[in-house]
Amino acid sequence: MIPPSFEYLRPNTIKEAVAMLQQHGDAAKILSGGQSLIPMMKLRLARPEYIIDINRIPGLEYIKEDGGYLAIGGLTREADLESSELIRTRFPIIHDTAGFIADPQVRNMATVGGNLAHGDPANDHPATMLALGAQVVATGPVGSRTIAIDDFFVSLFATALKANEILTEIHIPMPPPHSGGAYFKLERKVGDFATVGVAAQVTLDDKGICQKAGIGLTNVGGTPIKARRAGDFLPGKKLDDAAIKQAAQLAADDSEPSSDLRGPADYKKAMVKELTQRALQRAGERAGK
Ligand SMILES: Cc1cc2nc3c(=O)[nH]c(=O)nc-3n(C[C@H](O)[C@H](O)[C@H](O)COP(=O)(O)OP(=O)(O)OC[C@H]3O[C@@H](n4cnc5c(N)ncnc54)[C@H](O)[C@@H]3O)c2cc1C
């Protein structure tokens, strides 16, 4: 349980942190909340020679509305998402998601940037960000670039971030009126990683016809999965039980779970269907169906 030795670096600015990444390349890792990195080092699944601790860099922890977008700083803690009035009232799907992660001790440290940058298909935020159509801001030696969340998760534990880039912000479009979302998670015990998780976000018109839908799936494939067929099926349809049932089947068809200690693959597919129905029902209620 003791990690291999490493050199600890503590930059005061993003520029310094990026320069350190440039200098040390693959031998370096960013430390945010440390809630994935430190356990992996203790288990010797990660052996960085340099740890670049970005926790003292000011201005990376915020949740604000900015020009039609919700902007979340990369170092924002799960506990801050949970207690944010803006998140609770306008993005209940994110409030649901943060509340499902681990336990209060972990949530006090773990960051939303780290949750995405880790690229773990079992983490909960990726599915929610896929459902919301988020964008990730990556800052590197030549400035910042924006990556659509659909292009962010490349393969198991791999993202579109380059080795010399830091995830500095997440942008999410502010939902129009009659929008709602929800995250449902099946876990073996409270605080566990998901057996299956489903995030659903919908926008309805004033007659209850779906205008837009996004559905993301947790821990049922090698990457977080966007259930595209389900999301494309719903617009133009009334969000009633029949449409929800069909969309849920399409989401289950898009999942690619494997059998493991959390259950056999066919059970997980059945759970994707069930949780998608529940998430869409709740999302519709929150949208004012
Ligand atoms: C007991 C326990 C239970 C947990 N249960 C859950 C759960 O139910 N659901 C869930 O989603 N998660 C769970 N987690 C994982 C935890 O939520 C994640 O570790 C956390 O969200 C990752 O963020 P972090 O700030 O701790 O990242 P770190 O551990 O600091 O970093 C993780 C990885 O991302 C990289 N990284 C971090 N920040 C950045 C950045 N800004 N830019 C570029 N790269 C970066 C690091 O180099 C490292 O490779 C659990 C963890 C523990 C210890």
mmCIF file of N, CA and C and ligand atoms in Angstrom, residues 29-39 54 74 77-78 100-103 106 109-115 117-118 122-125 161 165-168 185 187 191-194, ligand 1:
data_model
loop_
_atom_site.group_PDB
_atom_site.id
_atom_site.type_symbol
_atom_site.label_atom_id
_atom_site.label_comp_id
_atom_site.label_asym_id
_atom_site.label_seq_id
_atom_site.Cartn_x
_atom_site.Cartn_y
_atom_site.Cartn_z
ATOM 1 N N LYS A 29 2.453 13.122 -13.881
ATOM 2 C CA LYS A 29 0.980 13.067 -13.768
ATOM 3 C C LYS A 29 0.507 14.277 -12.984
ATOM 4 N N ILE A 30 -0.628 14.818 -13.417
ATOM 5 C CA ILE A 30 -1.297 15.880 -12.656
ATOM 6 C C ILE A 30 -1.965 15.260 -11.432
ATOM 7 N N LEU A 31 -1.854 15.940 -10.291
ATOM 8 C CA LEU A 31 -2.597 15.542 -9.094
ATOM 9 C C LEU A 31 -3.685 16.575 -8.831
ATOM 10 N N SER A 32 -4.945 16.126 -8.844
ATOM 11 C CA SER A 32 -6.055 17.025 -8.453
ATOM 12 C C SER A 32 -6.543 16.588 -7.081
ATOM 13 N N GLY A 33 -7.649 15.842 -7.016
ATOM 14 C CA GLY A 33 -8.120 15.365 -5.712
ATOM 15 C C GLY A 33 -7.341 14.156 -5.214
ATOM 16 N N GLY A 34 -6.675 13.474 -6.140
ATOM 17 C CA GLY A 34 -5.882 12.291 -5.775
ATOM 18 C C GLY A 34 -6.707 11.060 -5.466
ATOM 19 N N GLN A 35 -7.999 11.106 -5.676
ATOM 20 C CA GLN A 35 -8.873 10.009 -5.245
ATOM 21 C C GLN A 35 -8.857 8.818 -6.210
ATOM 22 N N SER A 36 -8.308 9.007 -7.396
ATOM 23 C CA SER A 36 -8.043 7.860 -8.281
ATOM 24 C C SER A 36 -6.550 7.629 -8.402
ATOM 25 N N LEU A 37 -5.805 8.723 -8.532
ATOM 26 C CA LEU A 37 -4.363 8.584 -8.778
ATOM 27 C C LEU A 37 -3.645 7.925 -7.599
ATOM 28 N N ILE A 38 -3.931 8.394 -6.390
ATOM 29 C CA ILE A 38 -3.190 7.859 -5.233
ATOM 30 C C ILE A 38 -3.500 6.367 -5.024
ATOM 31 N N PRO A 39 -4.810 5.943 -5.067
ATOM 32 C CA PRO A 39 -5.051 4.496 -4.948
ATOM 33 C C PRO A 39 -4.327 3.698 -6.040
ATOM 34 N N ILE A 54 -1.706 20.486 -8.731
ATOM 35 C CA ILE A 54 -2.260 21.768 -9.208
ATOM 36 C C ILE A 54 -3.205 22.413 -8.180
ATOM 37 N N GLY A 74 -11.996 23.220 -13.598
ATOM 38 C CA GLY A 74 -11.501 21.834 -13.578
ATOM 39 C C GLY A 74 -11.254 21.287 -12.183
ATOM 40 N N ARG A 77 -14.675 20.729 -6.652
ATOM 41 C CA ARG A 77 -14.876 19.474 -5.905
ATOM 42 C C ARG A 77 -16.314 18.975 -6.047
ATOM 43 N N GLU A 78 -16.466 17.683 -5.900
ATOM 44 C CA GLU A 78 -17.816 17.086 -5.931
ATOM 45 C C GLU A 78 -18.694 17.725 -4.852
ATOM 46 N N PHE A 100 -23.995 10.594 -5.946
ATOM 47 C CA PHE A 100 -23.790 9.143 -6.034
ATOM 48 C C PHE A 100 -22.318 8.750 -5.923
ATOM 49 N N ILE A 101 -21.414 9.726 -5.994
ATOM 50 C CA ILE A 101 -19.994 9.372 -6.041
ATOM 51 C C ILE A 101 -19.459 9.082 -4.644
ATOM 52 N N ALA A 102 -19.037 7.849 -4.461
ATOM 53 C CA ALA A 102 -18.295 7.442 -3.256
ATOM 54 C C ALA A 102 -18.999 7.881 -1.967
ATOM 55 N N ASP A 103 -18.280 8.625 -1.133
ATOM 56 C CA ASP A 103 -18.773 9.033 0.179
ATOM 57 C C ASP A 103 -18.356 10.485 0.426
ATOM 58 N N VAL A 106 -14.545 11.339 0.203
ATOM 59 C CA VAL A 106 -14.005 11.347 -1.168
ATOM 60 C C VAL A 106 -14.515 12.586 -1.909
ATOM 61 N N MET A 109 -12.690 15.918 -1.672
ATOM 62 C CA MET A 109 -11.398 16.053 -2.362
ATOM 63 C C MET A 109 -11.540 15.895 -3.880
ATOM 64 N N ALA A 110 -12.320 14.910 -4.321
ATOM 65 C CA ALA A 110 -12.377 14.538 -5.748
ATOM 66 C C ALA A 110 -12.905 15.701 -6.577
ATOM 67 N N THR A 111 -12.317 15.877 -7.763
ATOM 68 C CA THR A 111 -12.704 16.991 -8.627
ATOM 69 C C THR A 111 -13.433 16.467 -9.858
ATOM 70 N N VAL A 112 -14.249 17.340 -10.430
ATOM 71 C CA VAL A 112 -14.980 16.926 -11.632
ATOM 72 C C VAL A 112 -14.012 16.818 -12.813
ATOM 73 N N GLY A 113 -12.971 17.685 -12.827
ATOM 74 C CA GLY A 113 -11.965 17.585 -13.887
ATOM 75 C C GLY A 113 -11.239 16.253 -13.837
ATOM 76 N N GLY A 114 -10.857 15.838 -12.631
ATOM 77 C CA GLY A 114 -10.180 14.550 -12.468
ATOM 78 C C GLY A 114 -11.079 13.388 -12.844
ATOM 79 N N ASN A 115 -12.352 13.519 -12.516
ATOM 80 C CA ASN A 115 -13.306 12.452 -12.821
ATOM 81 C C ASN A 115 -13.382 12.205 -14.330
ATOM 82 N N ALA A 117 -10.947 13.442 -16.652
ATOM 83 C CA ALA A 117 -9.600 13.227 -17.215
ATOM 84 C C ALA A 117 -9.101 11.803 -16.976
ATOM 85 N N HIS A 118 -9.599 11.167 -15.943
ATOM 86 C CA HIS A 118 -9.159 9.807 -15.617
ATOM 87 C C HIS A 118 -9.579 8.808 -16.716
ATOM 88 N N ALA A 122 -16.118 3.557 -15.486
ATOM 89 C CA ALA A 122 -16.916 3.345 -14.276
ATOM 90 C C ALA A 122 -17.188 4.647 -13.537
ATOM 91 N N ASN A 123 -16.503 5.736 -13.894
ATOM 92 C CA ASN A 123 -16.784 7.016 -13.233
ATOM 93 C C ASN A 123 -18.151 7.544 -13.679
ATOM 94 N N ASP A 124 -18.762 8.332 -12.805
ATOM 95 C CA ASP A 124 -20.158 8.712 -13.051
ATOM 96 C C ASP A 124 -20.339 9.967 -13.904
ATOM 97 N N HIS A 125 -19.427 10.957 -13.790
ATOM 98 C CA HIS A 125 -19.654 12.193 -14.549
ATOM 99 C C HIS A 125 -19.634 12.039 -16.071
ATOM 100 N N LEU A 161 -7.123 14.339 -24.200
ATOM 101 C CA LEU A 161 -6.124 15.271 -23.646
ATOM 102 C C LEU A 161 -4.730 14.834 -24.093
ATOM 103 N N GLU A 165 -1.314 18.691 -21.721
ATOM 104 C CA GLU A 165 -2.527 19.515 -21.517
ATOM 105 C C GLU A 165 -3.164 19.244 -20.159
ATOM 106 N N ILE A 166 -3.801 20.295 -19.634
ATOM 107 C CA ILE A 166 -4.539 20.206 -18.370
ATOM 108 C C ILE A 166 -6.006 20.528 -18.645
ATOM 109 N N LEU A 167 -6.882 19.742 -18.075
ATOM 110 C CA LEU A 167 -8.320 20.044 -18.197
ATOM 111 C C LEU A 167 -8.626 21.207 -17.249
ATOM 112 N N THR A 168 -8.966 22.357 -17.808
ATOM 113 C CA THR A 168 -9.129 23.543 -16.957
ATOM 114 C C THR A 168 -10.597 23.942 -16.767
ATOM 115 N N LYS A 185 -28.365 5.191 -10.782
ATOM 116 C CA LYS A 185 -27.184 4.319 -10.655
ATOM 117 C C LYS A 185 -27.543 3.080 -9.843
ATOM 118 N N GLU A 187 -25.850 0.230 -7.748
ATOM 119 C CA GLU A 187 -24.562 -0.071 -7.123
ATOM 120 C C GLU A 187 -24.759 -1.195 -6.117
ATOM 121 N N GLY A 191 -21.889 3.949 -2.262
ATOM 122 C CA GLY A 191 -20.508 4.414 -2.423
ATOM 123 C C GLY A 191 -19.706 3.604 -3.409
ATOM 124 N N ASP A 192 -20.275 2.493 -3.894
ATOM 125 C CA ASP A 192 -19.548 1.640 -4.846
ATOM 126 C C ASP A 192 -19.598 2.262 -6.249
ATOM 127 N N PHE A 193 -18.660 1.839 -7.092
ATOM 128 C CA PHE A 193 -18.760 2.184 -8.504
ATOM 129 C C PHE A 193 -20.007 1.509 -9.079
ATOM 130 N N ALA A 194 -20.482 2.064 -10.199
ATOM 131 C CA ALA A 194 -21.751 1.594 -10.765
ATOM 132 C C ALA A 194 -21.645 0.172 -11.307
HETATM 133 C C1 LIG B 1 -13.399 4.906 -2.140
HETATM 134 C C2 LIG B 1 -13.624 5.538 -3.481
HETATM 135 C C3 LIG B 1 -14.836 5.376 -4.109
HETATM 136 C C4 LIG B 1 -15.062 5.984 -5.356
HETATM 137 N N1 LIG B 1 -16.307 5.844 -5.932
HETATM 138 C C5 LIG B 1 -16.552 6.513 -7.092
HETATM 139 C C6 LIG B 1 -17.838 6.468 -7.677
HETATM 140 O O1 LIG B 1 -18.785 5.877 -7.170
HETATM 141 N N2 LIG B 1 -18.031 7.152 -8.852
HETATM 142 C C7 LIG B 1 -17.025 7.861 -9.441
HETATM 143 O O2 LIG B 1 -17.266 8.483 -10.482
HETATM 144 N N3 LIG B 1 -15.812 7.919 -8.891
HETATM 145 C C8 LIG B 1 -15.546 7.265 -7.741
HETATM 146 N N4 LIG B 1 -14.310 7.336 -7.183
HETATM 147 C C9 LIG B 1 -13.239 7.995 -7.920
HETATM 148 C C10 LIG B 1 -13.216 9.462 -7.632
HETATM 149 O O3 LIG B 1 -14.441 10.077 -7.714
HETATM 150 C C11 LIG B 1 -12.329 9.988 -8.701
HETATM 151 O O4 LIG B 1 -11.077 9.623 -8.308
HETATM 152 C C12 LIG B 1 -12.250 11.424 -8.847
HETATM 153 O O5 LIG B 1 -13.419 11.945 -9.359
HETATM 154 C C13 LIG B 1 -11.094 11.780 -9.760
HETATM 155 O O6 LIG B 1 -10.819 13.079 -9.499
HETATM 156 P P1 LIG B 1 -9.549 13.471 -8.647
HETATM 157 O O7 LIG B 1 -9.601 14.940 -8.573
HETATM 158 O O8 LIG B 1 -9.458 12.714 -7.402
HETATM 159 O O9 LIG B 1 -8.413 13.013 -9.683
HETATM 160 P P2 LIG B 1 -6.951 12.474 -9.393
HETATM 161 O O10 LIG B 1 -6.995 11.195 -8.663
HETATM 162 O O11 LIG B 1 -6.096 13.553 -8.831
HETATM 163 O O12 LIG B 1 -6.499 12.201 -10.907
HETATM 164 C C14 LIG B 1 -7.058 11.154 -11.671
HETATM 165 C C15 LIG B 1 -6.363 11.105 -13.041
HETATM 166 O O13 LIG B 1 -6.736 12.238 -13.819
HETATM 167 C C16 LIG B 1 -5.591 13.061 -14.109
HETATM 168 N N5 LIG B 1 -6.038 14.432 -13.877
HETATM 169 C C17 LIG B 1 -6.653 14.902 -12.767
HETATM 170 N N6 LIG B 1 -7.018 16.172 -12.929
HETATM 171 C C18 LIG B 1 -6.600 16.531 -14.161
HETATM 172 C C19 LIG B 1 -6.692 17.732 -14.915
HETATM 173 N N7 LIG B 1 -7.308 18.824 -14.422
HETATM 174 N N8 LIG B 1 -6.159 17.757 -16.154
HETATM 175 C C20 LIG B 1 -5.546 16.655 -16.667
HETATM 176 N N9 LIG B 1 -5.446 15.479 -16.009
HETATM 177 C C21 LIG B 1 -5.969 15.426 -14.764
HETATM 178 C C22 LIG B 1 -4.502 12.624 -13.127
HETATM 179 O O14 LIG B 1 -3.205 12.835 -13.657
HETATM 180 C C23 LIG B 1 -4.822 11.146 -12.972
HETATM 181 O O15 LIG B 1 -4.315 10.422 -14.064
HETATM 182 C C24 LIG B 1 -14.042 6.742 -5.956
HETATM 183 C C25 LIG B 1 -12.803 6.908 -5.311
HETATM 184 C C26 LIG B 1 -12.594 6.320 -4.085
HETATM 185 C C27 LIG B 1 -11.262 6.530 -3.415
#
